[in-house]
């Protein structure tokens, strides 16, 4: 549950049965599904909430893939993080700590890999690194609660640091290249 919407009453209609358009790059479908899932969660219908949060994660995957192909204004990393963490919370409430951990690791892995990848557009890499810290924090908290070995936790932290460093290095390189470029600025006529 998004911390800002966890206690709110639903503000959108349940999602329609219309499948998302392949090229659509806004988060309206994700928001509608998440609001419906939050309503089911508040009503303590955890099975329905779980199904809806799975649909929200599917939509988050689609939006993330679109964001990876183009520089879009959709906040794909935070959407992906929220969707995965909602599923982790429901799994934990249903007593399935292994699935809860899998969802937390899934969000962490997606954000870390995207932040570290030179194939990911730089603005998306930066957003992934920004939201990776939230994913890492929840994962570490979960692992501590499950008495995971310190070495396992340290590995996640080190991987996140390496991804953040890779993004910093790429951003610094891009800024240096921009500042040292001798090409004249092209102005449209």
mmCIF file of C-alpha atoms in Angstrom:
data_model
loop_
_atom_site.group_PDB
_atom_site.id
_atom_site.type_symbol
_atom_site.label_atom_id
_atom_site.label_comp_id
_atom_site.label_asym_id
_atom_site.label_seq_id
_atom_site.Cartn_x
_atom_site.Cartn_y
_atom_site.Cartn_z
ATOM 1 C CA UNK A 1 0.000 0.000 0.000
ATOM 2 C CA UNK A 2 1.373 3.348 -0.978
ATOM 3 C CA UNK A 3 1.948 5.118 2.342
ATOM 4 C CA UNK A 4 -0.038 8.095 1.090
ATOM 5 C CA UNK A 5 -3.013 6.034 -0.033
ATOM 6 C CA UNK A 6 -3.012 3.330 2.611
ATOM 7 C CA UNK A 7 -5.706 4.949 4.723
ATOM 8 C CA UNK A 8 -7.590 6.813 1.970
ATOM 9 C CA UNK A 9 -10.918 5.821 0.610
ATOM 10 C CA UNK A 10 -10.799 4.766 -3.032
ATOM 11 C CA UNK A 11 -10.860 7.706 -5.411
ATOM 12 C CA UNK A 12 -11.056 5.917 -8.745
ATOM 13 C CA UNK A 13 -13.329 3.381 -10.332
ATOM 14 C CA UNK A 14 -12.187 -0.233 -10.430
ATOM 15 C CA UNK A 15 -10.099 -1.055 -13.470
ATOM 16 C CA UNK A 16 -11.933 -1.731 -16.684
ATOM 17 C CA UNK A 17 -11.719 -5.013 -18.493
ATOM 18 C CA UNK A 18 -10.080 -3.244 -21.415
ATOM 19 C CA UNK A 19 -6.482 -4.402 -21.784
ATOM 20 C CA UNK A 20 -3.785 -1.720 -21.800
ATOM 21 C CA UNK A 21 -2.698 -0.354 -25.140
ATOM 22 C CA UNK A 22 0.786 -1.566 -26.040
ATOM 23 C CA UNK A 23 2.131 1.926 -26.615
ATOM 24 C CA UNK A 24 0.294 3.668 -23.800
ATOM 25 C CA UNK A 25 2.677 5.325 -21.390
ATOM 26 C CA UNK A 26 0.629 6.754 -18.572
ATOM 27 C CA UNK A 27 -0.070 5.247 -15.216
ATOM 28 C CA UNK A 28 -3.868 5.593 -15.148
ATOM 29 C CA UNK A 29 -4.460 1.838 -15.385
ATOM 30 C CA UNK A 30 -1.880 1.143 -12.675
ATOM 31 C CA UNK A 31 -3.452 3.783 -10.431
ATOM 32 C CA UNK A 32 -6.970 2.396 -10.916
ATOM 33 C CA UNK A 33 -5.882 -1.167 -10.175
ATOM 34 C CA UNK A 34 -3.868 -0.058 -7.129
ATOM 35 C CA UNK A 35 -6.773 1.987 -5.760
ATOM 36 C CA UNK A 36 -9.081 -1.026 -6.161
ATOM 37 C CA UNK A 37 -6.479 -3.239 -4.458
ATOM 38 C CA UNK A 38 -6.104 -0.745 -1.620
ATOM 39 C CA UNK A 39 -9.891 -0.773 -1.146
ATOM 40 C CA UNK A 40 -9.875 -4.577 -0.976
ATOM 41 C CA UNK A 41 -7.001 -4.407 1.505
ATOM 42 C CA UNK A 42 -8.852 -1.936 3.734
ATOM 43 C CA UNK A 43 -11.934 -4.205 3.552
ATOM 44 C CA UNK A 44 -9.621 -7.070 4.681
ATOM 45 C CA UNK A 45 -10.325 -9.010 1.480
ATOM 46 C CA UNK A 46 -6.674 -10.015 1.231
ATOM 47 C CA UNK A 47 -7.138 -12.589 -1.534
ATOM 48 C CA UNK A 48 -8.807 -10.004 -3.808
ATOM 49 C CA UNK A 49 -6.185 -7.434 -2.857
ATOM 50 C CA UNK A 50 -3.475 -9.951 -3.718
ATOM 51 C CA UNK A 51 -4.977 -10.619 -7.159
ATOM 52 C CA UNK A 52 -5.309 -6.903 -7.866
ATOM 53 C CA UNK A 53 -1.792 -6.132 -6.655
ATOM 54 C CA UNK A 54 -0.530 -8.838 -9.038
ATOM 55 C CA UNK A 55 -2.346 -7.030 -11.858
ATOM 56 C CA UNK A 56 -0.795 -3.753 -10.725
ATOM 57 C CA UNK A 57 2.660 -5.346 -10.839
ATOM 58 C CA UNK A 58 1.973 -6.616 -14.366
ATOM 59 C CA UNK A 59 1.091 -3.057 -15.381
ATOM 60 C CA UNK A 60 4.188 -1.757 -13.584
ATOM 61 C CA UNK A 61 6.287 -4.227 -15.626
ATOM 62 C CA UNK A 62 4.725 -2.902 -18.828
ATOM 63 C CA UNK A 63 5.343 0.714 -17.855
ATOM 64 C CA UNK A 64 8.924 -0.064 -16.838
ATOM 65 C CA UNK A 65 9.578 -1.716 -20.204
ATOM 66 C CA UNK A 66 8.192 1.335 -22.006
ATOM 67 C CA UNK A 67 10.271 3.675 -19.850
ATOM 68 C CA UNK A 68 13.375 1.641 -20.677
ATOM 69 C CA UNK A 69 12.788 2.152 -24.407
ATOM 70 C CA UNK A 70 12.080 5.880 -24.312
ATOM 71 C CA UNK A 71 12.487 8.842 -22.020
ATOM 72 C CA UNK A 72 8.971 8.888 -20.542
ATOM 73 C CA UNK A 73 7.522 10.957 -17.761
ATOM 74 C CA UNK A 74 5.896 7.966 -16.028
ATOM 75 C CA UNK A 75 7.563 7.324 -12.632
ATOM 76 C CA UNK A 76 8.236 3.648 -13.452
ATOM 77 C CA UNK A 77 10.724 2.918 -10.630
ATOM 78 C CA UNK A 78 8.427 4.116 -7.850
ATOM 79 C CA UNK A 79 5.438 2.366 -9.445
ATOM 80 C CA UNK A 80 7.398 -0.872 -9.639
ATOM 81 C CA UNK A 81 8.637 -0.482 -6.072
ATOM 82 C CA UNK A 82 5.157 0.184 -4.683
ATOM 83 C CA UNK A 83 3.642 -2.743 -6.593
ATOM 84 C CA UNK A 84 6.287 -5.199 -5.400
ATOM 85 C CA UNK A 85 6.161 -3.947 -1.823
ATOM 86 C CA UNK A 86 2.362 -4.148 -1.727
ATOM 87 C CA UNK A 87 2.597 -7.801 -2.728
ATOM 88 C CA UNK A 88 5.303 -8.414 -0.139
ATOM 89 C CA UNK A 89 3.134 -6.910 2.583
ATOM 90 C CA UNK A 90 0.122 -9.022 1.661
ATOM 91 C CA UNK A 91 2.259 -12.174 1.460
ATOM 92 C CA UNK A 92 3.664 -11.449 4.913
ATOM 93 C CA UNK A 93 0.173 -10.908 6.323
ATOM 94 C CA UNK A 94 -0.881 -14.237 4.853
ATOM 95 C CA UNK A 95 2.079 -15.847 6.615
ATOM 96 C CA UNK A 96 4.095 -16.476 3.453
ATOM 97 C CA UNK A 97 7.426 -14.916 4.422
ATOM 98 C CA UNK A 98 9.269 -16.618 1.543
ATOM 99 C CA UNK A 99 6.994 -14.967 -1.036
ATOM 100 C CA UNK A 100 7.261 -11.656 0.802
ATOM 101 C CA UNK A 101 11.035 -11.866 0.503
ATOM 102 C CA UNK A 102 10.785 -12.816 -3.180
ATOM 103 C CA UNK A 103 8.763 -9.677 -3.932
ATOM 104 C CA UNK A 104 11.193 -7.481 -2.011
ATOM 105 C CA UNK A 105 14.135 -9.038 -3.838
ATOM 106 C CA UNK A 106 12.292 -8.652 -7.149
ATOM 107 C CA UNK A 107 11.919 -4.891 -6.659
ATOM 108 C CA UNK A 108 15.495 -4.585 -5.456
ATOM 109 C CA UNK A 109 16.871 -6.609 -8.393
ATOM 110 C CA UNK A 110 14.858 -4.682 -10.992
ATOM 111 C CA UNK A 111 15.960 -1.291 -9.689
ATOM 112 C CA UNK A 112 19.578 -2.348 -9.113
ATOM 113 C CA UNK A 113 20.000 -3.971 -12.513
ATOM 114 C CA UNK A 114 18.371 -1.049 -14.325
ATOM 115 C CA UNK A 115 20.438 1.505 -12.415
ATOM 116 C CA UNK A 116 23.662 -0.348 -13.205
ATOM 117 C CA UNK A 117 22.916 -1.014 -16.880
ATOM 118 C CA UNK A 118 24.424 1.289 -19.502
ATOM 119 C CA UNK A 119 21.543 0.161 -21.746
ATOM 120 C CA UNK A 120 19.033 1.960 -19.520
ATOM 121 C CA UNK A 121 18.430 5.646 -20.368
ATOM 122 C CA UNK A 122 20.317 7.853 -17.900
ATOM 123 C CA UNK A 123 17.221 9.612 -16.445
ATOM 124 C CA UNK A 124 15.670 6.212 -15.704
ATOM 125 C CA UNK A 125 18.967 4.976 -14.229
ATOM 126 C CA UNK A 126 18.983 7.965 -11.885
ATOM 127 C CA UNK A 127 15.377 7.327 -10.820
ATOM 128 C CA UNK A 128 16.147 3.648 -10.250
ATOM 129 C CA UNK A 129 19.114 4.530 -8.039
ATOM 130 C CA UNK A 130 16.964 7.017 -6.122
ATOM 131 C CA UNK A 131 14.286 4.405 -5.415
ATOM 132 C CA UNK A 132 16.745 1.572 -4.878
ATOM 133 C CA UNK A 133 17.520 2.916 -1.421
ATOM 134 C CA UNK A 134 13.861 2.442 -0.419
ATOM 135 C CA UNK A 135 13.794 -1.067 -1.837
ATOM 136 C CA UNK A 136 17.058 -1.903 -0.095
ATOM 137 C CA UNK A 137 15.833 -0.522 3.234
ATOM 138 C CA UNK A 138 12.676 -2.670 3.214
ATOM 139 C CA UNK A 139 14.601 -5.730 2.075
ATOM 140 C CA UNK A 140 17.216 -5.319 4.809
ATOM 141 C CA UNK A 141 14.489 -4.770 7.418
ATOM 142 C CA UNK A 142 12.757 -7.959 6.262
ATOM 143 C CA UNK A 143 16.014 -9.936 6.275
ATOM 144 C CA UNK A 144 16.876 -8.727 9.777
ATOM 145 C CA UNK A 145 13.425 -9.784 10.996
ATOM 146 C CA UNK A 146 14.036 -13.243 9.528
ATOM 147 C CA UNK A 147 17.505 -13.415 11.134
ATOM 148 C CA UNK A 148 19.244 -13.660 7.757
ATOM 149 C CA UNK A 149 23.032 -13.969 7.859
ATOM 150 C CA UNK A 150 24.884 -10.656 7.951
ATOM 151 C CA UNK A 151 26.882 -11.721 4.889
ATOM 152 C CA UNK A 152 23.675 -12.031 2.847
ATOM 153 C CA UNK A 153 22.551 -8.562 3.896
ATOM 154 C CA UNK A 154 26.012 -7.131 3.231
ATOM 155 C CA UNK A 155 25.922 -8.530 -0.308
ATOM 156 C CA UNK A 156 22.680 -6.664 -1.070
ATOM 157 C CA UNK A 157 24.119 -3.451 0.373
ATOM 158 C CA UNK A 158 27.357 -3.787 -1.611
ATOM 159 C CA UNK A 159 25.466 -4.473 -4.839
ATOM 160 C CA UNK A 160 23.287 -1.403 -4.287
ATOM 161 C CA UNK A 161 26.357 0.726 -3.623
ATOM 162 C CA UNK A 162 27.981 -0.534 -6.824
ATOM 163 C CA UNK A 163 24.855 0.281 -8.829
ATOM 164 C CA UNK A 164 24.657 3.765 -7.302
ATOM 165 C CA UNK A 165 28.320 4.327 -8.092
ATOM 166 C CA UNK A 166 27.769 3.215 -11.706
ATOM 167 C CA UNK A 167 24.942 5.737 -12.076
ATOM 168 C CA UNK A 168 27.018 8.489 -10.461
ATOM 169 C CA UNK A 169 29.905 7.696 -12.808
ATOM 170 C CA UNK A 170 27.636 7.754 -15.888
ATOM 171 C CA UNK A 171 25.998 11.023 -14.814
ATOM 172 C CA UNK A 172 29.362 12.620 -14.100
ATOM 173 C CA UNK A 173 30.684 11.461 -17.466
ATOM 174 C CA UNK A 174 27.595 12.833 -19.255
ATOM 175 C CA UNK A 175 27.970 16.179 -17.458
ATOM 176 C CA UNK A 176 31.688 16.376 -18.294
ATOM 177 C CA UNK A 177 30.972 15.554 -21.928
ATOM 178 C CA UNK A 178 28.262 18.232 -22.056
ATOM 179 C CA UNK A 179 30.553 20.856 -20.539
ATOM 180 C CA UNK A 180 33.511 19.997 -22.771
ATOM 181 C CA UNK A 181 31.620 19.645 -26.018
ATOM 182 C CA UNK A 182 32.865 22.079 -28.669
ATOM 183 C CA UNK A 183 29.877 21.550 -30.934
ATOM 184 C CA UNK A 184 27.660 24.578 -31.436
ATOM 185 C CA UNK A 185 24.160 24.329 -30.127
ATOM 186 C CA UNK A 186 21.710 23.524 -32.894
ATOM 187 C CA UNK A 187 18.752 25.827 -32.822
ATOM 188 C CA UNK A 188 15.573 24.931 -34.705
ATOM 189 C CA UNK A 189 14.575 27.396 -37.394
#
